[in-house]
Coordinates of N, CA and C in Angstrom, one line a residue:
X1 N 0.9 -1.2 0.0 CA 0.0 0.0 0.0 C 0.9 1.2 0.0
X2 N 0.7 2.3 -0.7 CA 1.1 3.6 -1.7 C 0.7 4.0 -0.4
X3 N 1.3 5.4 0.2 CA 0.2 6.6 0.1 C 0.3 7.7 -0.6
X4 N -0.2 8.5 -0.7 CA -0.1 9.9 -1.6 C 0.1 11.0 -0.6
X5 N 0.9 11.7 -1.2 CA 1.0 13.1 -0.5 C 0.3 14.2 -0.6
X6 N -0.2 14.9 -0.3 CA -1.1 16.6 -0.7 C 0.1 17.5 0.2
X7 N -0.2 18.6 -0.3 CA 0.4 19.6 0.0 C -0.2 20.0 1.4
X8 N 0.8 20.3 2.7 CA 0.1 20.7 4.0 C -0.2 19.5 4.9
X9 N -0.1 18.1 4.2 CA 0.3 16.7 5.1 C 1.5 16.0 5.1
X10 N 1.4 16.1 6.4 CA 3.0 15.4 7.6 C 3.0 14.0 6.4
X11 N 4.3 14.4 6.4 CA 5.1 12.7 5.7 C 5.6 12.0 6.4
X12 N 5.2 10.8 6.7 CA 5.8 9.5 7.0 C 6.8 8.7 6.3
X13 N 8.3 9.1 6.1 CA 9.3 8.1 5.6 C 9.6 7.2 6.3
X14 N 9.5 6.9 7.5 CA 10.4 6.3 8.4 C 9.9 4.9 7.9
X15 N 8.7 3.9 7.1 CA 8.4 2.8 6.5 C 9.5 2.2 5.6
X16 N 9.5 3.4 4.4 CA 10.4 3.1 3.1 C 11.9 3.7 3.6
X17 N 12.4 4.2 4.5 CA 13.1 4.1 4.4 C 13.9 3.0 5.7
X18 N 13.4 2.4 6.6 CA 13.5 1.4 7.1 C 13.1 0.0 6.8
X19 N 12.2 -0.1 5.6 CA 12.4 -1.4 5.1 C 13.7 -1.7 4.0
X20 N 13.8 -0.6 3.4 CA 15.7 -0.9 2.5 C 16.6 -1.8 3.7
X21 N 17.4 -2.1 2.9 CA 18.2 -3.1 3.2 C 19.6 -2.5 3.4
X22 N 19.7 -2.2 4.5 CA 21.3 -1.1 4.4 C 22.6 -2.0 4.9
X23 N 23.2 -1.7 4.3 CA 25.0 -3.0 4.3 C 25.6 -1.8 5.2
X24 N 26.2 -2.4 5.8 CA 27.1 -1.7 6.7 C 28.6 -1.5 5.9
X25 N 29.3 -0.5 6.2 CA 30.8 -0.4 6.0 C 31.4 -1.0 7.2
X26 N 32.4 -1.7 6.9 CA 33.4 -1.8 7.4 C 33.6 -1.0 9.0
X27 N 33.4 0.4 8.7 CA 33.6 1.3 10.0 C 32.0 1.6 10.6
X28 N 30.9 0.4 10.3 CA 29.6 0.5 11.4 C 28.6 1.6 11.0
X29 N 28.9 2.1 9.7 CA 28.1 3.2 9.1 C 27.5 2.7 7.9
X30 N 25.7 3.0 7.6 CA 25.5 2.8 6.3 C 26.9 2.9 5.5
X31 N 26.7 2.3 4.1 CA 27.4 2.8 2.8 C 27.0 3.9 2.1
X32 N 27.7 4.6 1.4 CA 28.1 5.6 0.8 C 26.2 5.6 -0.4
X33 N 26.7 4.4 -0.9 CA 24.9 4.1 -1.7 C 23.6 4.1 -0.8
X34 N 23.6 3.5 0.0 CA 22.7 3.4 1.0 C 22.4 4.6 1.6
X35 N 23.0 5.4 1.7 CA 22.9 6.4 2.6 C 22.2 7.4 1.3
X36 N 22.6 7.2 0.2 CA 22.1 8.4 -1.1 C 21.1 7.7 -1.2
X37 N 20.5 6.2 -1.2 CA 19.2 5.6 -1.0 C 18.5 6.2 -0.6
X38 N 18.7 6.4 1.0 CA 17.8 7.0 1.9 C 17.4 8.1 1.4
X39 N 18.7 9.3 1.4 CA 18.1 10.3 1.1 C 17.1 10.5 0.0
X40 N 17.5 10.0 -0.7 CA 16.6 10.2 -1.9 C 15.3 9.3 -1.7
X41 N 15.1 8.5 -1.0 CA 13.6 8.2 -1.2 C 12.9 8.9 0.1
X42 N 13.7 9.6 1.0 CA 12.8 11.0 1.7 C 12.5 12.0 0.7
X43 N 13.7 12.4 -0.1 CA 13.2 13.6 -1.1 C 12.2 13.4 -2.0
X44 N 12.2 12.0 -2.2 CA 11.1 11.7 -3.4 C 9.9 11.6 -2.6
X45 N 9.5 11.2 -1.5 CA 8.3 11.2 -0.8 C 7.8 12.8 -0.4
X46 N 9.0 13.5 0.3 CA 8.3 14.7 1.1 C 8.4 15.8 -0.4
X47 N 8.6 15.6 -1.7 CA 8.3 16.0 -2.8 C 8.2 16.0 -3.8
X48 N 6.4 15.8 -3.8 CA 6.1 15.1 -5.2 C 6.0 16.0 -6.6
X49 N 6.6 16.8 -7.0 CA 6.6 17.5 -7.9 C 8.2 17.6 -8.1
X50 N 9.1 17.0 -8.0 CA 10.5 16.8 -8.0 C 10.2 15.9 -9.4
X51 N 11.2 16.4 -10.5 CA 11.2 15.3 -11.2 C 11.8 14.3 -11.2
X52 N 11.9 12.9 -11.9 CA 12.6 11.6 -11.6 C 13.8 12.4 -12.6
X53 N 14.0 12.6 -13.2 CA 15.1 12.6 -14.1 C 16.2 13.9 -13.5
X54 N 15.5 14.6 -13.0 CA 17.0 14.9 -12.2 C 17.3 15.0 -11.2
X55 N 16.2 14.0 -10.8 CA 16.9 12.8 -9.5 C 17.6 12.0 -9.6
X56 N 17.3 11.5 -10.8 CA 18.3 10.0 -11.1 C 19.4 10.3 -11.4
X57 N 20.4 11.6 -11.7 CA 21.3 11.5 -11.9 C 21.6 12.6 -11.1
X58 N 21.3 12.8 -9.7 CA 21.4 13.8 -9.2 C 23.3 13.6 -8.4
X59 N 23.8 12.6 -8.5 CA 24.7 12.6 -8.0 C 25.7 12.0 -8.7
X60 N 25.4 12.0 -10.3 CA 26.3 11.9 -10.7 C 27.4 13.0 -10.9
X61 N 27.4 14.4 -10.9 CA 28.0 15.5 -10.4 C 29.2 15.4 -10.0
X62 N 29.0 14.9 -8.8 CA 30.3 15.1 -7.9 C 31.6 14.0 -8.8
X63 N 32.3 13.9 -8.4 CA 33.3 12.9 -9.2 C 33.7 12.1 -7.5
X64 N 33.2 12.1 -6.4 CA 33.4 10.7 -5.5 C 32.0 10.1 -5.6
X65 N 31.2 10.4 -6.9 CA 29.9 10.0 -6.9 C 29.6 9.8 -8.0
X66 N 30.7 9.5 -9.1 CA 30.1 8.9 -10.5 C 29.9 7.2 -10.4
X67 N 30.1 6.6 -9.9 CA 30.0 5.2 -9.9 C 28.7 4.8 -9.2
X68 N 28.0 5.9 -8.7 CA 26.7 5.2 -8.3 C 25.9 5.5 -9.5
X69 N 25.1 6.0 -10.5 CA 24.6 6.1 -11.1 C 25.3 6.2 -13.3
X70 N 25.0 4.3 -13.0 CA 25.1 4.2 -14.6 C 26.6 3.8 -14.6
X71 N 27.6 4.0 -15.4 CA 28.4 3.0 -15.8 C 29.5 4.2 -16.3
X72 N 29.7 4.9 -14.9 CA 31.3 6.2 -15.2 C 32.7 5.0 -15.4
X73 N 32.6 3.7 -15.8 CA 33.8 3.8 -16.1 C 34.1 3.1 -17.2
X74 N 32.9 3.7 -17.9 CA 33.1 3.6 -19.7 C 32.5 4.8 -20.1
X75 N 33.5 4.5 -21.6 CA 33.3 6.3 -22.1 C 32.0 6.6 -23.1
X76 N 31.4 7.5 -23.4 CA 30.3 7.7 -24.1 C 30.8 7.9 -25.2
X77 N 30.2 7.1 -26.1 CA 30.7 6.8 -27.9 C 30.1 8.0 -28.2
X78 N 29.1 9.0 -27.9 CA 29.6 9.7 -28.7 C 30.3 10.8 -28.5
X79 N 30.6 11.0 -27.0 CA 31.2 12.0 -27.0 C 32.9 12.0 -27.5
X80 N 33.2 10.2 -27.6 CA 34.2 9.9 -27.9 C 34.5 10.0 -29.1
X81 N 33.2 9.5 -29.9 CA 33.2 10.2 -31.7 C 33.0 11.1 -32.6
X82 N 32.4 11.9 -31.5 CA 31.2 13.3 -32.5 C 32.1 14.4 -31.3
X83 N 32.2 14.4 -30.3 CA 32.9 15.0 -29.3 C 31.9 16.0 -28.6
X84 N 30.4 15.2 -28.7 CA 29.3 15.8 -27.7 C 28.4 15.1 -28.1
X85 N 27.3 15.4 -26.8 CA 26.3 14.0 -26.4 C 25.2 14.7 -26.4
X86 N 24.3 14.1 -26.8 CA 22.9 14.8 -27.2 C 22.1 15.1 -25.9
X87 N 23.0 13.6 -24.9 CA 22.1 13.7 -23.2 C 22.7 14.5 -22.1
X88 N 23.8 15.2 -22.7 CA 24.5 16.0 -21.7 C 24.8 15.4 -20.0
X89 N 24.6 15.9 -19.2 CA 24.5 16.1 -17.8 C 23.8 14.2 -17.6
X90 N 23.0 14.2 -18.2 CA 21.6 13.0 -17.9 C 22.7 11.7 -18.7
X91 N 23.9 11.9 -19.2 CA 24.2 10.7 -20.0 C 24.7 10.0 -18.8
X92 N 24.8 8.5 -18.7 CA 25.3 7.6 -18.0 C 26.4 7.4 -18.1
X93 N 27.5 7.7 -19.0 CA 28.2 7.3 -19.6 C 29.9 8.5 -19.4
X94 N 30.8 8.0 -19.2 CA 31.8 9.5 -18.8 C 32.1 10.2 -19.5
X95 N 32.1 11.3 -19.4 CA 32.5 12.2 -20.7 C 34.0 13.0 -20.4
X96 N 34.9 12.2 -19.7 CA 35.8 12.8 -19.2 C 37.4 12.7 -20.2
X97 N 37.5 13.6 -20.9 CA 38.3 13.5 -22.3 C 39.6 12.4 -22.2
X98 N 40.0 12.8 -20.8 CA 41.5 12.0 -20.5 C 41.3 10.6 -20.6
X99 N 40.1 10.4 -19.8 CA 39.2 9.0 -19.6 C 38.9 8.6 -21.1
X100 N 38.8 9.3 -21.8 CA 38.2 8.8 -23.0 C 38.9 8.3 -23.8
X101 N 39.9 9.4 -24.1 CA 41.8 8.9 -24.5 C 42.2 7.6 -24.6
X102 N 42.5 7.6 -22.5 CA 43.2 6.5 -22.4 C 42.1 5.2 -22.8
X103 N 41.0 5.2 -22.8 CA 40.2 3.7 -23.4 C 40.2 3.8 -24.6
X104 N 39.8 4.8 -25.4 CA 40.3 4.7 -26.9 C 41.8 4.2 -27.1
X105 N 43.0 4.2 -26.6 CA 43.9 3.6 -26.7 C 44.0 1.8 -26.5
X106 N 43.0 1.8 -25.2 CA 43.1 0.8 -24.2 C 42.4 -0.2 -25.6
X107 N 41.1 0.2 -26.3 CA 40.5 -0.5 -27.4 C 41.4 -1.2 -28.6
X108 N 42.2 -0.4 -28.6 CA 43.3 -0.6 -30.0 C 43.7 -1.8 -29.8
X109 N 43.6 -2.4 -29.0 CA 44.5 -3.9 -28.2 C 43.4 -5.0 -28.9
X110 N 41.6 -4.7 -29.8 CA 41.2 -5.9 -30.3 C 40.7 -5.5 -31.7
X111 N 40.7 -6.2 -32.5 CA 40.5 -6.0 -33.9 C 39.1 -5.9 -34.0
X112 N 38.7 -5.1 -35.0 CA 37.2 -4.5 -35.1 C 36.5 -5.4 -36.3
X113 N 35.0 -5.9 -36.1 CA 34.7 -6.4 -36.5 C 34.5 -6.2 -38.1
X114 N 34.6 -5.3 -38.6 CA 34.6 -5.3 -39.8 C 35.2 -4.5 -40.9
X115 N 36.7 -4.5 -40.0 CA 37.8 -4.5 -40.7 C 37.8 -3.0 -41.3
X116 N 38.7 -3.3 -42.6 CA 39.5 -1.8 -43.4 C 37.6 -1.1 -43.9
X117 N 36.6 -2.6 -43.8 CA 35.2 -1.4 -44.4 C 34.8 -0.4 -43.6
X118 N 35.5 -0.4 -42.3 CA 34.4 0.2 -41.1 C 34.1 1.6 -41.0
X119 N 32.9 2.1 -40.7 CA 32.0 3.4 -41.0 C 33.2 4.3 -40.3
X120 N 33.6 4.4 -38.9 CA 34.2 5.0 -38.3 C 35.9 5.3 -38.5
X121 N 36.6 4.3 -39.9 CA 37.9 5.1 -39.9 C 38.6 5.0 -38.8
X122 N 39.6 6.5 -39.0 CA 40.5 6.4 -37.9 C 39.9 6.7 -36.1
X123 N 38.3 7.1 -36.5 CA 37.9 7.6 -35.2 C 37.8 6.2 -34.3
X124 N 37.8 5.2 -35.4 CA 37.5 3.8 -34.4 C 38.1 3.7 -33.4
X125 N 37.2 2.7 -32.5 CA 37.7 2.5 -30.8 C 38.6 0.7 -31.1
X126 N 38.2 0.5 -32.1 CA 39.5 -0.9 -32.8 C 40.4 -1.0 -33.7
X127 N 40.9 -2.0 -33.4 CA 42.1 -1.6 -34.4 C 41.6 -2.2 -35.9
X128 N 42.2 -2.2 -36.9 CA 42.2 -2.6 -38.3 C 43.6 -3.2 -38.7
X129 N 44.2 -3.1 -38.3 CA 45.6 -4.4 -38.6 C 46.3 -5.0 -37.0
X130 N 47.0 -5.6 -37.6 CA 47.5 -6.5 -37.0 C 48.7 -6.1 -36.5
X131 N 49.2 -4.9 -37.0 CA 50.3 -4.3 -36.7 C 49.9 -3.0 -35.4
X132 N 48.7 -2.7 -35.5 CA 48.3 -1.9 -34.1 C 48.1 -2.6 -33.2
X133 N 47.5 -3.6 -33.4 CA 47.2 -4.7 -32.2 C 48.8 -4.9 -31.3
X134 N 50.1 -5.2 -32.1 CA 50.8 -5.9 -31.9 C 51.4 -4.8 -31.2
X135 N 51.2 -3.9 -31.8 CA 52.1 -2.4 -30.5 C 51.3 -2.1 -29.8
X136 N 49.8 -2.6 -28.9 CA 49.0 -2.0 -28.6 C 49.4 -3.1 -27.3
X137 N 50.0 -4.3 -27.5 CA 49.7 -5.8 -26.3 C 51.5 -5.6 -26.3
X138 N 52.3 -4.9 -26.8 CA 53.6 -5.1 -26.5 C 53.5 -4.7 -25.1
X139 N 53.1 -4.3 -24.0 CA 53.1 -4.4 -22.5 C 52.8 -5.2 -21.9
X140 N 52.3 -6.1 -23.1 CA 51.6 -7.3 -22.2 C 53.0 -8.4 -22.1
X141 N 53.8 -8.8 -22.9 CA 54.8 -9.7 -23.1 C 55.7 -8.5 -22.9
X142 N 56.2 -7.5 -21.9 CA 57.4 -7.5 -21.2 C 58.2 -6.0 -22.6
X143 N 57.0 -5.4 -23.3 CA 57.8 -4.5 -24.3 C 57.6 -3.2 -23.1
X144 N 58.7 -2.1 -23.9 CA 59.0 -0.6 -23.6 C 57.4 0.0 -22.9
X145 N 57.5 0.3 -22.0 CA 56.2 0.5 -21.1 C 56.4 2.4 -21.7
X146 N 56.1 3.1 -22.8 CA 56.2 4.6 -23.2 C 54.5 5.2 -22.8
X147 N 54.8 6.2 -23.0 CA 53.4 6.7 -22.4 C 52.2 6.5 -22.6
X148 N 52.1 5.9 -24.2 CA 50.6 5.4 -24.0 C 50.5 3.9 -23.9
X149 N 51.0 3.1 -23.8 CA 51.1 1.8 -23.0 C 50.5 2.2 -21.5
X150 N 51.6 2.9 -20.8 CA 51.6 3.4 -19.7 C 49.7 3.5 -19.0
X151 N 49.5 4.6 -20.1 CA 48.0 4.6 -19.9 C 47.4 3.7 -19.8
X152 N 47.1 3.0 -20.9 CA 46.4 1.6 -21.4 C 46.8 0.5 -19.6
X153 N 47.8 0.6 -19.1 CA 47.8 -0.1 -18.3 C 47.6 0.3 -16.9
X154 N 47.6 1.5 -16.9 CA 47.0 2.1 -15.7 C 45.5 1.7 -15.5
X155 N 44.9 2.2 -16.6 CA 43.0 2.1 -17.0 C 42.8 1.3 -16.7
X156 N 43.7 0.1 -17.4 CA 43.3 -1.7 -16.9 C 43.1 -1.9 -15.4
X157 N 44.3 -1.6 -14.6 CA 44.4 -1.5 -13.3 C 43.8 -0.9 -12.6
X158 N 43.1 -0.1 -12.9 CA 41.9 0.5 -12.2 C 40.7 0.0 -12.6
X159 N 40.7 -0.4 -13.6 CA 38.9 -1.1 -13.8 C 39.0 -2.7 -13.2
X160 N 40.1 -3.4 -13.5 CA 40.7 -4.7 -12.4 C 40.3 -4.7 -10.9
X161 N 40.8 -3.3 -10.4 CA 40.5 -2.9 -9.1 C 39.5 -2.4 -8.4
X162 N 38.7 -1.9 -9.3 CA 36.9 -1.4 -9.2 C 36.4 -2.7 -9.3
X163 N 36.2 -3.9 -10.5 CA 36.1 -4.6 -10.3 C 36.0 -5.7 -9.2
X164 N 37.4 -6.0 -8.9 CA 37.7 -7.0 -7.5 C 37.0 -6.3 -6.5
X165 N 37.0 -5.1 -6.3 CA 36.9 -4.6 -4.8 C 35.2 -4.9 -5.2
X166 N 34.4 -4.3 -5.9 CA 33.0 -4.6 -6.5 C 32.4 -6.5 -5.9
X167 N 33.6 -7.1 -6.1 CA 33.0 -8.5 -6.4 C 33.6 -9.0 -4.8
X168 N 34.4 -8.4 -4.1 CA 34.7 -8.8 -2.5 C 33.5 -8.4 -1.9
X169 N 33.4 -7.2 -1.9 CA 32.3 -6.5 -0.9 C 31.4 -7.1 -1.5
X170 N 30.7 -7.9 -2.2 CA 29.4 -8.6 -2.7 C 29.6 -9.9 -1.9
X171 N 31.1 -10.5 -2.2 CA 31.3 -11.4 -1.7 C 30.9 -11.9 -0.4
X172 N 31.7 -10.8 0.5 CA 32.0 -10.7 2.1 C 30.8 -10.3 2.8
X173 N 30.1 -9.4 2.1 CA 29.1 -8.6 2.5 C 28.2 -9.2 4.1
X174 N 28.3 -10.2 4.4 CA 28.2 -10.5 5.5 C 28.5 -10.1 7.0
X175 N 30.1 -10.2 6.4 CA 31.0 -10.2 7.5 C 30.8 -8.6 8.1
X176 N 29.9 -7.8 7.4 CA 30.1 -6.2 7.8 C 29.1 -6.0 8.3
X177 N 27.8 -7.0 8.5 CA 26.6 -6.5 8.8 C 26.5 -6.8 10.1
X178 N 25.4 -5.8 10.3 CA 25.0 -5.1 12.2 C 24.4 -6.0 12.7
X179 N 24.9 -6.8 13.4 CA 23.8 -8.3 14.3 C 22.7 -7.4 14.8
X180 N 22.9 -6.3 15.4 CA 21.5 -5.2 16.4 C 20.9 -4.8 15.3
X181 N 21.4 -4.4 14.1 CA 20.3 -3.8 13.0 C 20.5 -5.2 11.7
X182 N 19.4 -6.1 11.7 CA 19.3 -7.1 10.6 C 19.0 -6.3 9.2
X183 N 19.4 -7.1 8.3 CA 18.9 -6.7 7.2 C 17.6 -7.2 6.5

């Protein structure tokens, strides 16, 4: 059961936001998501004329806050190919030029499906010979680590480590939770 709000009636969050399921950190505090949970389903209750849409990306903004909403650690094709996005602010996707760089380099490392035909040219995110590929993975078998290697293997090691840390805390997620507050 819903209820509806009118303008000039007391709001009751304390349902929706005590039935969510909040994971504890490490240090006995909601998480960082959990905690923007909350907030946000008090803002969406005590006002109903807020729009959803710039709610839903209301926190993609900050940069200790792109990873909660949508997928900041891939680049937006088009901002990567056209060099602007039709969704601006609202895109899911990073539009962070350096970021975009280094994955467009990081891409060169797999051959594109359809070869010397492809619509996109030199703007492609793959390679078209076999000879970019082979200077693109020279880091991988022990070649000259020069600056855009360098990159390409930074990127890796950070999305490796977003990754792992992503699939522990799913993992473990037990071991952090509040015997006094169940989930």
């Amino acid at each position: 059961e819903r209820k509806t709000w009118t303008p000039g009636e007391a709001v009751d969050v304390g349902n929706e936001i005590s039935s969510m399921p909040v994971q504890h950190s490490p240090h006995g505090r909601p998480s960082l998501a959990d905690r923007n949970a909350i907030s946000s389903a008090s803002t969406r209750l005590s006002s109903p004329s807020s729009s959803s849409s710039s709610h839903e990306n209301a926190y993609t903004k900050h940069p200790c806050r792109l990873r909660l909403v949508g997928d900041m650690s891939r680049a937006c094709r088009e901002e990567l190919l056209y060099g602007r996005c039709k969704r601006g602010a609202a895109c899911q996707f990073s539009h962070d030029r350096s970021h975009a760089e280094a994955l467009r380099k990081m891409h060169k490392s797999q051959m594109c499906r359809w070869g010397r035909d492809c619509y996109f040219g030199a703007n492609c995110l793959y390679s078209h010979s076999q000879a970019e590929i082979a200077d693109a993975q020279a880091w991988l078998i022990g070649g000259p680590l020069d600056k855009y290697s360098r990159e390409r293997y930074l990127v890796h090691q950070s999305k490796m480590t977003t990754d792992l840390f992503t699939e522990l805390q799913r993992k473990h997620q037990y071991r952090y939770e509040d015997p006094f507050y169940p989930t």
